[in-house]
XYZ file of N, CA and C in Angstrom:
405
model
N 18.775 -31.073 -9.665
C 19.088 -30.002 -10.601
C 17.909 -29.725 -11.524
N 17.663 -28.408 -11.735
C 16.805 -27.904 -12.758
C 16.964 -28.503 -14.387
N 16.058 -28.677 -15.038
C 15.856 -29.544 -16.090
C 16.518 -27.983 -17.538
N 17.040 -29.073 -18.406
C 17.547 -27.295 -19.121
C 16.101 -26.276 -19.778
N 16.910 -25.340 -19.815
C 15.558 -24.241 -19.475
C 14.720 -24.197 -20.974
N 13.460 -23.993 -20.606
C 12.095 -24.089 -21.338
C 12.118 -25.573 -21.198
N 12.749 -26.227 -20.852
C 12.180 -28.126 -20.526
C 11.586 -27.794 -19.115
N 11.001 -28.914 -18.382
C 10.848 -28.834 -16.910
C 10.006 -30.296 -17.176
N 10.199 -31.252 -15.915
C 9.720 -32.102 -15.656
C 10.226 -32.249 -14.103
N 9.776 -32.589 -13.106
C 9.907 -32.449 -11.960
C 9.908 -33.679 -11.512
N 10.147 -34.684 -10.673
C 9.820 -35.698 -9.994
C 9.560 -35.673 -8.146
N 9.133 -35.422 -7.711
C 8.713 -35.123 -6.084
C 8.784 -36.126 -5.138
N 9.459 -37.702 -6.139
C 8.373 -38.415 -4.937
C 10.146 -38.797 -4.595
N 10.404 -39.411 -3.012
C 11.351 -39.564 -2.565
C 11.535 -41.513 -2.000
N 12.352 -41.573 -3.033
C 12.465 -43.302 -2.838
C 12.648 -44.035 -1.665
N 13.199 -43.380 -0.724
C 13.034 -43.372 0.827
C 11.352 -43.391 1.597
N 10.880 -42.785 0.799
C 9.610 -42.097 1.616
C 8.499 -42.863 0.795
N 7.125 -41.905 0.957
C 5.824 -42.499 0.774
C 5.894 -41.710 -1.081
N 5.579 -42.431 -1.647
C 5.346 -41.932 -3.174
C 4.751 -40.912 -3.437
N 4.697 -39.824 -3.579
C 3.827 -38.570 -3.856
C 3.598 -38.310 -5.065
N 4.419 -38.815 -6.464
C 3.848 -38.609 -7.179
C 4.559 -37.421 -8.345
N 4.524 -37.251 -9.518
C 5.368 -36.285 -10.555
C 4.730 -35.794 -10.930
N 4.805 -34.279 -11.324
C 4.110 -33.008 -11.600
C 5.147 -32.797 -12.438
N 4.606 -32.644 -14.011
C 5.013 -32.137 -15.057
C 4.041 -30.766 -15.326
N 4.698 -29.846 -15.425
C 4.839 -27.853 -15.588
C 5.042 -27.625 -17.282
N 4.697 -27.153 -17.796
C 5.224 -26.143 -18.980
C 6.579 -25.110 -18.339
N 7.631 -25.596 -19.593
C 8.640 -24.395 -19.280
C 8.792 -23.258 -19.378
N 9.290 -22.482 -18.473
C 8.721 -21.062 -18.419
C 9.574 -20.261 -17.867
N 9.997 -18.999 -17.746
C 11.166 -18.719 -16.493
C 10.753 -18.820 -14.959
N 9.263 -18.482 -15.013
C 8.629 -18.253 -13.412
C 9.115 -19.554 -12.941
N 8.780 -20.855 -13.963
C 9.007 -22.012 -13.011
C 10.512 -22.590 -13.125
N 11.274 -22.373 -13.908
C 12.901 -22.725 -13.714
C 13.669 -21.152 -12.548
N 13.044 -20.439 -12.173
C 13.397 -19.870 -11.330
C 13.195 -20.138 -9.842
N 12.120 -21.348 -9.554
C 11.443 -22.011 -9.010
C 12.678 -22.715 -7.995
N 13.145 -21.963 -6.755
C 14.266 -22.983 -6.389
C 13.718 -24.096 -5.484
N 12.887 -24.045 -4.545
C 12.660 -25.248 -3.851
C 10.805 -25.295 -4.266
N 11.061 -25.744 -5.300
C 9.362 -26.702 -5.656
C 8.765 -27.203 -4.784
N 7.479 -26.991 -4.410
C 6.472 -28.176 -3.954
C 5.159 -27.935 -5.104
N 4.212 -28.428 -5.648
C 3.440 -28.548 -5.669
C 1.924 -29.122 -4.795
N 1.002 -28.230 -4.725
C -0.200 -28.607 -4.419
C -1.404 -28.474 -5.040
N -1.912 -29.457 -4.870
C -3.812 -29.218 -5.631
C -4.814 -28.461 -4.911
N -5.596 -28.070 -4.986
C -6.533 -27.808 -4.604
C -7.649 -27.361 -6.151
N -8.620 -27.506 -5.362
C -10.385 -26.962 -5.960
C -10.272 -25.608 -6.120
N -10.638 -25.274 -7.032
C -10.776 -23.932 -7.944
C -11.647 -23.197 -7.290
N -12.715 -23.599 -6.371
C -13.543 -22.829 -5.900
C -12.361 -22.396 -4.270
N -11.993 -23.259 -3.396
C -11.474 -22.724 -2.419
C -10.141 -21.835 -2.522
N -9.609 -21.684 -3.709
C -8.368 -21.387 -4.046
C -8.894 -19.770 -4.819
N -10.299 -19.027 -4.974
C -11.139 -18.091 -5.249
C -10.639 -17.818 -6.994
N -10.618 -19.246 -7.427
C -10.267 -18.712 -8.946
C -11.851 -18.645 -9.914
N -11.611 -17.934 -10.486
C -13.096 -18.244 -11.365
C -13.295 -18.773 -12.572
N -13.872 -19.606 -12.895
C -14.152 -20.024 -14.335
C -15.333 -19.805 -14.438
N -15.913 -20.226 -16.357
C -16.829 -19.852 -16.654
C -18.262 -20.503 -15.906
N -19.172 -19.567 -16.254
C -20.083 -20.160 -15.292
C -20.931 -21.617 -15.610
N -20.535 -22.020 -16.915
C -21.381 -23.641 -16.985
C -19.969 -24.536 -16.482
N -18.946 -24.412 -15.593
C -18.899 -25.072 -15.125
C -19.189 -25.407 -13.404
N -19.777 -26.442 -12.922
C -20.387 -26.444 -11.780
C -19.735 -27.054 -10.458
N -18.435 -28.058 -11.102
C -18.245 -29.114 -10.157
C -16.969 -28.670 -9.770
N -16.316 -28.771 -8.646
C -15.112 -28.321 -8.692
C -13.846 -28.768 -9.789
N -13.105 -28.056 -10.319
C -12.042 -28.285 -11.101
C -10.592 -28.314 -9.865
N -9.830 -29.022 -9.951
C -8.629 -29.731 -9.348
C -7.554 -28.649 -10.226
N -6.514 -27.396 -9.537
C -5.956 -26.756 -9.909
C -4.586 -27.293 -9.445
N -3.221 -27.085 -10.187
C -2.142 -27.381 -10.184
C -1.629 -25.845 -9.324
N -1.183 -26.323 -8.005
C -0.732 -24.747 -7.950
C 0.806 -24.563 -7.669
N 2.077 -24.055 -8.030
C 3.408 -24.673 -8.354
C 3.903 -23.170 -6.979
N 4.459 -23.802 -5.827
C 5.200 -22.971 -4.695
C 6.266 -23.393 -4.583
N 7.177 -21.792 -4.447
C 8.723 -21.878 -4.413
C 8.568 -21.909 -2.579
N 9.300 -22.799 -2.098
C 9.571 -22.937 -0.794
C 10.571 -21.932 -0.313
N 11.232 -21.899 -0.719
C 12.491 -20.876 -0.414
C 12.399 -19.090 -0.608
N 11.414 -18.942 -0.877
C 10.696 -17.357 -0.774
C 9.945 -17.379 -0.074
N 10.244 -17.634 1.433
C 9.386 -17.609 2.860
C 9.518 -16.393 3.278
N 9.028 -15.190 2.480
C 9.410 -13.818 3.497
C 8.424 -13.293 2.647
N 7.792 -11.882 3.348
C 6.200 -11.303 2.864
C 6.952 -10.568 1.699
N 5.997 -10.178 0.630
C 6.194 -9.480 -0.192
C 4.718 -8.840 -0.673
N 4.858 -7.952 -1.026
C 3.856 -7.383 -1.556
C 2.981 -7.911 -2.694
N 1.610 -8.019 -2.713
C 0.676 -8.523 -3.817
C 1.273 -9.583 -4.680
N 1.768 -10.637 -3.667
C 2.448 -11.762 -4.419
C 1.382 -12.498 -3.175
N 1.038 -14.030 -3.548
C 0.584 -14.998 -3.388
C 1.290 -16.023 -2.505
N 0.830 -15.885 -1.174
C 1.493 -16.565 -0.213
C 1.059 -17.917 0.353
N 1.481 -18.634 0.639
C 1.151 -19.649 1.325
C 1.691 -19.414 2.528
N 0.382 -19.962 3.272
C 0.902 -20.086 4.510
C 0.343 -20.551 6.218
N 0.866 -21.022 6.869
C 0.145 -21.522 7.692
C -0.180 -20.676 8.828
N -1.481 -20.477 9.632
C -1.729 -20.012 10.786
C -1.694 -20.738 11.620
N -1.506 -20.167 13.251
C -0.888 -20.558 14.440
C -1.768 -21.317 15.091
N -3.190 -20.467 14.605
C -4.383 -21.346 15.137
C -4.963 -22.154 14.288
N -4.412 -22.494 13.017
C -4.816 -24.064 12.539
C -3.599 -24.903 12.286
N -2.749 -24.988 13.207
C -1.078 -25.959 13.005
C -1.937 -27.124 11.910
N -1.196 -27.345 10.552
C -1.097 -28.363 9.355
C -1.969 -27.722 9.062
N -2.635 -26.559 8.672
C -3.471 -26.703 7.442
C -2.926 -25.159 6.557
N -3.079 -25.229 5.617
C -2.161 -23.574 4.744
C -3.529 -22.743 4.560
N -3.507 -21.691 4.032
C -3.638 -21.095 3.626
C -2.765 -20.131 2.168
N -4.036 -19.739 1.375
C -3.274 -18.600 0.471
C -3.974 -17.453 0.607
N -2.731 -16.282 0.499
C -3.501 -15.049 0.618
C -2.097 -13.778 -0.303
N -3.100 -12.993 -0.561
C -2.118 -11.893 -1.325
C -2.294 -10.769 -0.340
N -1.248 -9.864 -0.049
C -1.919 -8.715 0.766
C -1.024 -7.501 0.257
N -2.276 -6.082 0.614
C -1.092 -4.956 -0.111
C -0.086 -4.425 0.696
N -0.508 -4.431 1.723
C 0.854 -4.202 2.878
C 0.931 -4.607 3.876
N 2.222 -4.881 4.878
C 2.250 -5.553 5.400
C 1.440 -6.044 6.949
N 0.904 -4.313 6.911
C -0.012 -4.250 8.181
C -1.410 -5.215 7.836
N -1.501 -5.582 6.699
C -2.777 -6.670 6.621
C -2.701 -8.640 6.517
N -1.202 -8.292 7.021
C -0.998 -10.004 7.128
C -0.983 -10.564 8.464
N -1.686 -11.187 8.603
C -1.832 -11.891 10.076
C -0.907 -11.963 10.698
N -0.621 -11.438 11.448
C 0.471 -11.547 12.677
C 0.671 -12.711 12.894
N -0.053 -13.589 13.469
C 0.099 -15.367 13.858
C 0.227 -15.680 12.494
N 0.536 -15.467 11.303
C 1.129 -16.637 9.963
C 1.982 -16.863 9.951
N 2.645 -18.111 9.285
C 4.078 -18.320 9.028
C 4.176 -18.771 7.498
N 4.755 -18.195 6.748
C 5.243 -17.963 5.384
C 6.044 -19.020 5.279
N 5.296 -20.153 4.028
C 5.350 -21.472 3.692
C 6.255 -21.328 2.538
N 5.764 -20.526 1.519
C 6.519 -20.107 -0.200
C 5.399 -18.936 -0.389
N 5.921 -18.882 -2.084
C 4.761 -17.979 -3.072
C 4.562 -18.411 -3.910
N 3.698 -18.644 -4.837
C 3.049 -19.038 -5.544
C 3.477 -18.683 -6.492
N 4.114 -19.244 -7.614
C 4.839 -19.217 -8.778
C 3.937 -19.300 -10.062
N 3.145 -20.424 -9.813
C 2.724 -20.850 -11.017
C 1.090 -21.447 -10.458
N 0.147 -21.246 -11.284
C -1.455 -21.946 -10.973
C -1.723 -22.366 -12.690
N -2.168 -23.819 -12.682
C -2.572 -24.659 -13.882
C -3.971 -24.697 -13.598
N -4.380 -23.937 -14.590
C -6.061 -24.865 -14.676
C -6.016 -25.136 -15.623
N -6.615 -26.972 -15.663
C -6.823 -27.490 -17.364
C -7.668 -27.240 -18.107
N -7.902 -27.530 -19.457
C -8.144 -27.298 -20.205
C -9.501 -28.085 -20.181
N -10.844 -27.539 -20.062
C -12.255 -27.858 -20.038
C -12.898 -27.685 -21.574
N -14.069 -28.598 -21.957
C -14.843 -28.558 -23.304
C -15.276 -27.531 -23.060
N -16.167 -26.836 -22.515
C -16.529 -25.567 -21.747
C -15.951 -24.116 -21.790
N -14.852 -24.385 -21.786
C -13.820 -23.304 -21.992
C -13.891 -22.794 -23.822
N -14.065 -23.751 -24.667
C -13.771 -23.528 -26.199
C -14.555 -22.356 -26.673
N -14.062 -21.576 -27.324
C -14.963 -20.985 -27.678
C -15.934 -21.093 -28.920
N -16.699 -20.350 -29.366
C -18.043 -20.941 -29.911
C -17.795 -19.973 -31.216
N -17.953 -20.696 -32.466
C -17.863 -20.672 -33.595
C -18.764 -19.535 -33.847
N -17.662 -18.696 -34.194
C -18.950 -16.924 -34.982
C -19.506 -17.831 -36.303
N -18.949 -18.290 -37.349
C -19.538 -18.285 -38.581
C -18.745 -17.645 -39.439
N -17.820 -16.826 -38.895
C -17.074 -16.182 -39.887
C -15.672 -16.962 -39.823
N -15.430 -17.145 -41.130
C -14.427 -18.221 -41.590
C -12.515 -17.210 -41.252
N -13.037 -16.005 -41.047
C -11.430 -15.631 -40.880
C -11.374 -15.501 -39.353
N -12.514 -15.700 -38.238
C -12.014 -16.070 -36.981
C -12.103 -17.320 -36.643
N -12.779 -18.218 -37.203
C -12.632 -19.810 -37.077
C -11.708 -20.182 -37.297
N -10.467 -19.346 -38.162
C -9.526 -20.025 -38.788
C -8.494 -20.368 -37.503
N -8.471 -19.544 -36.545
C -8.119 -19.428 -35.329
C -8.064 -20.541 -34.343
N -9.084 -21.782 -34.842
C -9.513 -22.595 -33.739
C -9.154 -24.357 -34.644
């Protein structure tokens, strides 16, 4: 069961099985609307997100997929696997449907993407004391 709403804490790993591990989310509606959760990681660079440019090394992104929205939709964020790489996903957004690979099979959509919070990211002190006040 879903955690009460604006809470969310998730647990994934299955006491039967191999430990995978708990992914704690900020509460939100995108993600308590979230009916069959998986989470996956991936690198910020293969996942085509951009950050600023002094950072160099890949950053490790939280990316939060509803399993149960396995059907195309428009300029929504799909996961999904192709025929000619069986186990490996893909993500892709497309504007209609004539541009989605025929051989894919629709995994979820992409609900939610975390990137943390980098020194890098802060922004840099004007000097003026009524926008510093901000930080």
């Amino acid at each position: 069961p879903a955690a009460e709403f604006g809470q969310w804490a998730y647990d994934f790993s299955d006491p039967d099985g191999p430990q995978l591990g708990t992914v704690a989310v900020p509460g939100m509606s995108s993600v308590y609307e979230t009916e069959d959760p998986v989470v996956l990681i991936g690198e910020h660079t293969h996942l085509g997100v951009q950050l600023p440019d002094e950072i160099k090394d890949p950053v490790d992104l939280i990316v939060l997929v509803d399993r149960a929205r396995n059907y195309f939709a428009e300029r929504k964020f799909l996961v999904m696997e192709l025929e000619e790489n069986p186990g490996m996903i893909s993500i892709g957004a497309f504007s209609s449907f004539e541009e989605f690979p025929s051989t894919a099979k629709i995994m979820g959509h992409v609900t939610l993407v975390q990137i943390p919070w980098l020194p890098s990211m802060q922004k840099k002190k004007s000097g003026f004391m009524e926008e510093d006040q901000l930080f």
